[in-house]
mmCIF file of C-alpha atoms in Angstrom:
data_model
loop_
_atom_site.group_PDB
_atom_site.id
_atom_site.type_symbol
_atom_site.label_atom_id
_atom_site.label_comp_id
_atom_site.label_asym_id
_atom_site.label_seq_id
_atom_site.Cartn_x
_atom_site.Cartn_y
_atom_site.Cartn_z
ATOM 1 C CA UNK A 27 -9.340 -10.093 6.709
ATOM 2 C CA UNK A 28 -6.063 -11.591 7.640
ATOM 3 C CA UNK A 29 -3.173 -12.856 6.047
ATOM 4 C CA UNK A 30 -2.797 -16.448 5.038
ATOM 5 C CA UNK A 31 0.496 -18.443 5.758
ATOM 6 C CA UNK A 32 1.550 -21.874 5.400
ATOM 7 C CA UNK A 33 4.015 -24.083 8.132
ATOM 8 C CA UNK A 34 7.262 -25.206 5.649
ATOM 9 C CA UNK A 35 9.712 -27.576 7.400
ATOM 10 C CA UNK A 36 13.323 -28.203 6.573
ATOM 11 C CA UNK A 37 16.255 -29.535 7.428
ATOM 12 C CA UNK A 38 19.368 -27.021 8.741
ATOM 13 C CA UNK A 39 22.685 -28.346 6.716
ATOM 14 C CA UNK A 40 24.724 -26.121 8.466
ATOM 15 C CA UNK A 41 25.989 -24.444 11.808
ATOM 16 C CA UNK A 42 25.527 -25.588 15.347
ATOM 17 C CA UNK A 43 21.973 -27.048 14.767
ATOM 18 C CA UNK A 44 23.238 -29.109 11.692
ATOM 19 C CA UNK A 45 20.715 -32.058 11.203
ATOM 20 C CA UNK A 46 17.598 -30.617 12.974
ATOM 21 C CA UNK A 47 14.271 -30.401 11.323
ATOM 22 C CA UNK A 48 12.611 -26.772 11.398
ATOM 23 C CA UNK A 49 9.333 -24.959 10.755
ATOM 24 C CA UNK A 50 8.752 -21.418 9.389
ATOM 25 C CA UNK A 51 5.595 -19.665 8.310
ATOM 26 C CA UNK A 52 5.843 -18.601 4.849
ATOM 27 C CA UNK A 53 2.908 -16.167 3.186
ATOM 28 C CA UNK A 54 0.734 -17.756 1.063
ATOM 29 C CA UNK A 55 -0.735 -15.815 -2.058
ATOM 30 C CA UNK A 56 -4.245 -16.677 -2.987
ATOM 31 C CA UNK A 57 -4.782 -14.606 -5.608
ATOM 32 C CA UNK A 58 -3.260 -11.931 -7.888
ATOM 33 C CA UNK A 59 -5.011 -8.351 -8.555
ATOM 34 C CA UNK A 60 -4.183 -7.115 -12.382
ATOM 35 C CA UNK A 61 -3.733 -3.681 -13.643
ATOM 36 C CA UNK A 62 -7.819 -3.784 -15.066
ATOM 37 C CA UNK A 63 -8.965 -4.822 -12.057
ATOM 38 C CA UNK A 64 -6.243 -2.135 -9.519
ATOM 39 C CA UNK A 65 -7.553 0.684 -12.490
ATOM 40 C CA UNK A 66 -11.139 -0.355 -11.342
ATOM 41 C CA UNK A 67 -11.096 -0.142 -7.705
ATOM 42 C CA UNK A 68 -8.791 3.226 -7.465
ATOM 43 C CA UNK A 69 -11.717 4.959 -9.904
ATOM 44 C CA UNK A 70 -13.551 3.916 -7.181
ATOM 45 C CA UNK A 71 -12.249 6.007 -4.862
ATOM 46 C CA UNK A 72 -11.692 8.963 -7.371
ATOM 47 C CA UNK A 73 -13.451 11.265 -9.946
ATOM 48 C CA UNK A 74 -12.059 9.405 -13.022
ATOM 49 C CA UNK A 75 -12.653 6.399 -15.043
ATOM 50 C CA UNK A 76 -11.137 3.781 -14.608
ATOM 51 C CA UNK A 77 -9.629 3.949 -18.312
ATOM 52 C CA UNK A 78 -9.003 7.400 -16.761
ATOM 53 C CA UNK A 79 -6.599 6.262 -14.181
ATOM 54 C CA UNK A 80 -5.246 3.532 -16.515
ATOM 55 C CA UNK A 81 -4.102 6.223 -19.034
ATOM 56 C CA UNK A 82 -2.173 7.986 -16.190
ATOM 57 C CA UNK A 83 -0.772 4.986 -14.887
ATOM 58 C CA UNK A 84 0.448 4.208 -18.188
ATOM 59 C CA UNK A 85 2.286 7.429 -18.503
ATOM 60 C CA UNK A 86 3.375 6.979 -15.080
ATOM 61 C CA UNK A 87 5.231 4.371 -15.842
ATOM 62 C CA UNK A 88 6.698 5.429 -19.041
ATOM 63 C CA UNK A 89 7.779 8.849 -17.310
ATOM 64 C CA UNK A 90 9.157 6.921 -14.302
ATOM 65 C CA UNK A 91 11.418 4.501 -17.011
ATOM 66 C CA UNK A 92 12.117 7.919 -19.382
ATOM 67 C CA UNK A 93 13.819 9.129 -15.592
ATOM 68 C CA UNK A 94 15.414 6.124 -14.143
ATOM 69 C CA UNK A 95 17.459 5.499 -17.141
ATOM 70 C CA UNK A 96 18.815 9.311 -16.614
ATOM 71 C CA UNK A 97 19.935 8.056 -13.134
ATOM 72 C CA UNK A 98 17.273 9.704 -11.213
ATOM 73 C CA UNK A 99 15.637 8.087 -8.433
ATOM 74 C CA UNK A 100 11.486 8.815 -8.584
ATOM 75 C CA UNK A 101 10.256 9.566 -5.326
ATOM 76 C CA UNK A 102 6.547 8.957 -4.925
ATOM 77 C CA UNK A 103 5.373 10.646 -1.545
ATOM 78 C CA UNK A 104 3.612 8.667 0.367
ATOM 79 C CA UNK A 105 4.143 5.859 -1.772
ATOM 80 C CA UNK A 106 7.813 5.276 -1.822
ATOM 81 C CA UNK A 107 10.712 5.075 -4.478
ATOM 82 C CA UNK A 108 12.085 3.710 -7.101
ATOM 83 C CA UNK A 109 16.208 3.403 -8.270
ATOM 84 C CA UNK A 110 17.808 1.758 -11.134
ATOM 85 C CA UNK A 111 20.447 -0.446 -9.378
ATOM 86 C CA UNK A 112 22.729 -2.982 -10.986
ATOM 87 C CA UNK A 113 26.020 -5.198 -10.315
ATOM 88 C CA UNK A 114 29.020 -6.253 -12.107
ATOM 89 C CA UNK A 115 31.469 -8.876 -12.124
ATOM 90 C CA UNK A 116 35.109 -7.907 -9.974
ATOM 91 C CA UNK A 117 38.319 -7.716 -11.731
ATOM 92 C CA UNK A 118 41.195 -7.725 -9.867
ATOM 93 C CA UNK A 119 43.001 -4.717 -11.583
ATOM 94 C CA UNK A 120 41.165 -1.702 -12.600
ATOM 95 C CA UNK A 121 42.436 -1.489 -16.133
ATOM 96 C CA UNK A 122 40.658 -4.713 -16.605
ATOM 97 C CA UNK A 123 37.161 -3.557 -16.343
ATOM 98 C CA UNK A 124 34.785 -2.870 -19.019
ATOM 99 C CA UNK A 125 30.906 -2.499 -19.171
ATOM 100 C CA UNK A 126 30.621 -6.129 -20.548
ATOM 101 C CA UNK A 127 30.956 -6.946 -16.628
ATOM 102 C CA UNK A 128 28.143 -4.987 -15.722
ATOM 103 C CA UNK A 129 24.966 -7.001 -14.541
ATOM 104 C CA UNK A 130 21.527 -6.208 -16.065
ATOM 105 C CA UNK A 131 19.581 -3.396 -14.578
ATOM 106 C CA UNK A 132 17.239 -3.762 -11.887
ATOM 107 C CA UNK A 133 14.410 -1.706 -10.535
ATOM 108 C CA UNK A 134 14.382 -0.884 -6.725
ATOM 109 C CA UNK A 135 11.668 0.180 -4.705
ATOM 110 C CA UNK A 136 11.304 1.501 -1.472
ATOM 111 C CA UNK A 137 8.303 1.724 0.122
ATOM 112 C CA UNK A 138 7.827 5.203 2.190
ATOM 113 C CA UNK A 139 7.340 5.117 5.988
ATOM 114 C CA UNK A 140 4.130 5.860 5.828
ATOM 115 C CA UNK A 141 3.141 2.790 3.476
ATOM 116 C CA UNK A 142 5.549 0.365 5.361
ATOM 117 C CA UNK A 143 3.357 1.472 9.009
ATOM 118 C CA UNK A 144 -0.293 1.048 6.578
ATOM 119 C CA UNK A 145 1.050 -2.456 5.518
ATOM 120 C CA UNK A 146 1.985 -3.745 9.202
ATOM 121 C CA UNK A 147 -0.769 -2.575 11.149
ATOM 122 C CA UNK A 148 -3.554 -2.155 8.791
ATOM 123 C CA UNK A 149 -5.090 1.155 9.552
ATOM 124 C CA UNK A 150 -4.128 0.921 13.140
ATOM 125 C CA UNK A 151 -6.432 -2.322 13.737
ATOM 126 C CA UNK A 152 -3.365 -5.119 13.724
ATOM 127 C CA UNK A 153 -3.005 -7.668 11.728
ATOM 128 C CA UNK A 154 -4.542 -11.168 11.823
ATOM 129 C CA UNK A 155 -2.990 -14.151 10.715
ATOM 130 C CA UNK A 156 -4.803 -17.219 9.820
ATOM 131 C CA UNK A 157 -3.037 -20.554 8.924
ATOM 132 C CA UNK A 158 -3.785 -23.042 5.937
ATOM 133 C CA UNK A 159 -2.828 -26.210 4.916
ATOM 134 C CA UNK A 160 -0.036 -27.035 2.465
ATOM 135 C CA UNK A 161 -2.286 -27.799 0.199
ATOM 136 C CA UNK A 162 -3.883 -24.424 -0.474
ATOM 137 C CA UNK A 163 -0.580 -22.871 0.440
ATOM 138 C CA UNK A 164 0.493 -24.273 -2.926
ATOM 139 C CA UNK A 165 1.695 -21.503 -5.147
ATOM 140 C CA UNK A 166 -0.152 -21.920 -8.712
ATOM 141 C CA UNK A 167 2.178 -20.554 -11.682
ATOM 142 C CA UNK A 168 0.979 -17.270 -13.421
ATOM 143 C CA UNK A 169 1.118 -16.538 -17.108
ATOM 144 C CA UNK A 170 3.247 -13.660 -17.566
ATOM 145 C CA UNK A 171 2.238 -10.752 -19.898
ATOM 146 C CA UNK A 172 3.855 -10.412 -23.081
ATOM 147 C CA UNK A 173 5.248 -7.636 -24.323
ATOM 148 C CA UNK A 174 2.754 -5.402 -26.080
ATOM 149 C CA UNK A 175 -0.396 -6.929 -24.907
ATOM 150 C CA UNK A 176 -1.203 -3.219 -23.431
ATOM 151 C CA UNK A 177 0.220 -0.579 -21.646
ATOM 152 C CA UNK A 178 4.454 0.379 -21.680
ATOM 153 C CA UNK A 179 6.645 -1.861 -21.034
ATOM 154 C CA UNK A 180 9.660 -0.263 -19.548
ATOM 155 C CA UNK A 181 12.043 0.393 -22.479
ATOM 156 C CA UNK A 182 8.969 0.389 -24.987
ATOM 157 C CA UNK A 183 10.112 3.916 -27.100
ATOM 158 C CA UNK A 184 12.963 4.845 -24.226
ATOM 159 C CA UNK A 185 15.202 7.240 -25.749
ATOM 160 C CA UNK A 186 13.372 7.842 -28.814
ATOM 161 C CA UNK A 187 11.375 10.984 -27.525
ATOM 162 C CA UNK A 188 8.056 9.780 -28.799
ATOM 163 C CA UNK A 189 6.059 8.633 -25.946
ATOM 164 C CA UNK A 190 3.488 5.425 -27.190
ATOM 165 C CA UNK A 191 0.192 6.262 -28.000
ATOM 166 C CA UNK A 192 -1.888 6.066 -24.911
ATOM 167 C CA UNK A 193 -4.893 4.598 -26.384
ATOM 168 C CA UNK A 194 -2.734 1.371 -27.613
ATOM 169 C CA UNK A 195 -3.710 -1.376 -26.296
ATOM 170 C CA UNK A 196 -6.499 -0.147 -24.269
#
């Protein structure tokens, strides 16, 4: 296997090399792998079902939401971590802040060392690169889920204390 990337050229607009034409590899993305389909292959390498490992995932997540909104950070091993991080806009005086200036939440993660050194040199084998033409470099434009069509979305029951059924939407 090796990773697929694509040739993009540009034009610089500013600095010392104003005006000159460039050329950077950018990934390209073939395909997408859903939660049905990541559920299936890690039964594969475990004792459960895969609706087994979906119902824990699914908890996962709500547990991990349930904590980040407490201001935890969830550390995951070997896996990495995830923070609740957000902005705001500045006022000049301190007085004139209020939480209206505060940016919507994000979700950080932080992949561990250990997942960063699997990623880059793939079990210890390097990693291949293969270029492809512009063409099949083009990205095509994924439906997003909507909210409820299975599993938690993060803020689905937060704060309520009732976790969602697991079954739902299974």
């Amino acid at each position: 296997m090796s990773i697929k990337f694509k040739l993009v050229g540009r034009k610089i607009n500013i600095g010392p090399q104003k005006g000159k034409n460039i050329y950077t590899a950018q990934p390209v993305y073939l395909d997408d792998m859903n939660f049905k389909e990541l559920c299936t292959r890690i039964a594969e390498y475990s004792a459960m079902t895969s609706a087994d490992v979906r119902a824990v995932l699914d908890r996962m997540v709500y547990v991990m939401n349930e904590e980040l909104v407490k201001g935890r950070i969830v550390r995951l091993e070997d896996f990495g971590s995830f923070r609740l991080s957000f902005g705001s806009k500045a006022v000049e005086k301190e007085g004139d802040f209020n939480t209206g200036l505060i940016r919507t939440p994000k979700i950080l993660f932080t992949p561990s060392k250990e997942l960063k050194a699997s990623a880059t040199t793939r079990g210890g084998q390097g990693l291949a690169y293969e270029r492809v033409s512009a063409e099949t470099g083009r990205r095509k434009v994924l439906k997003s889920a909507k909210p409820g069509a299975g599993g938690v979305t993060p803020g689905d029951n937060a704060g309520s204390g009732t976790p969602p059924n697991p079954g739902s939407g299974l």
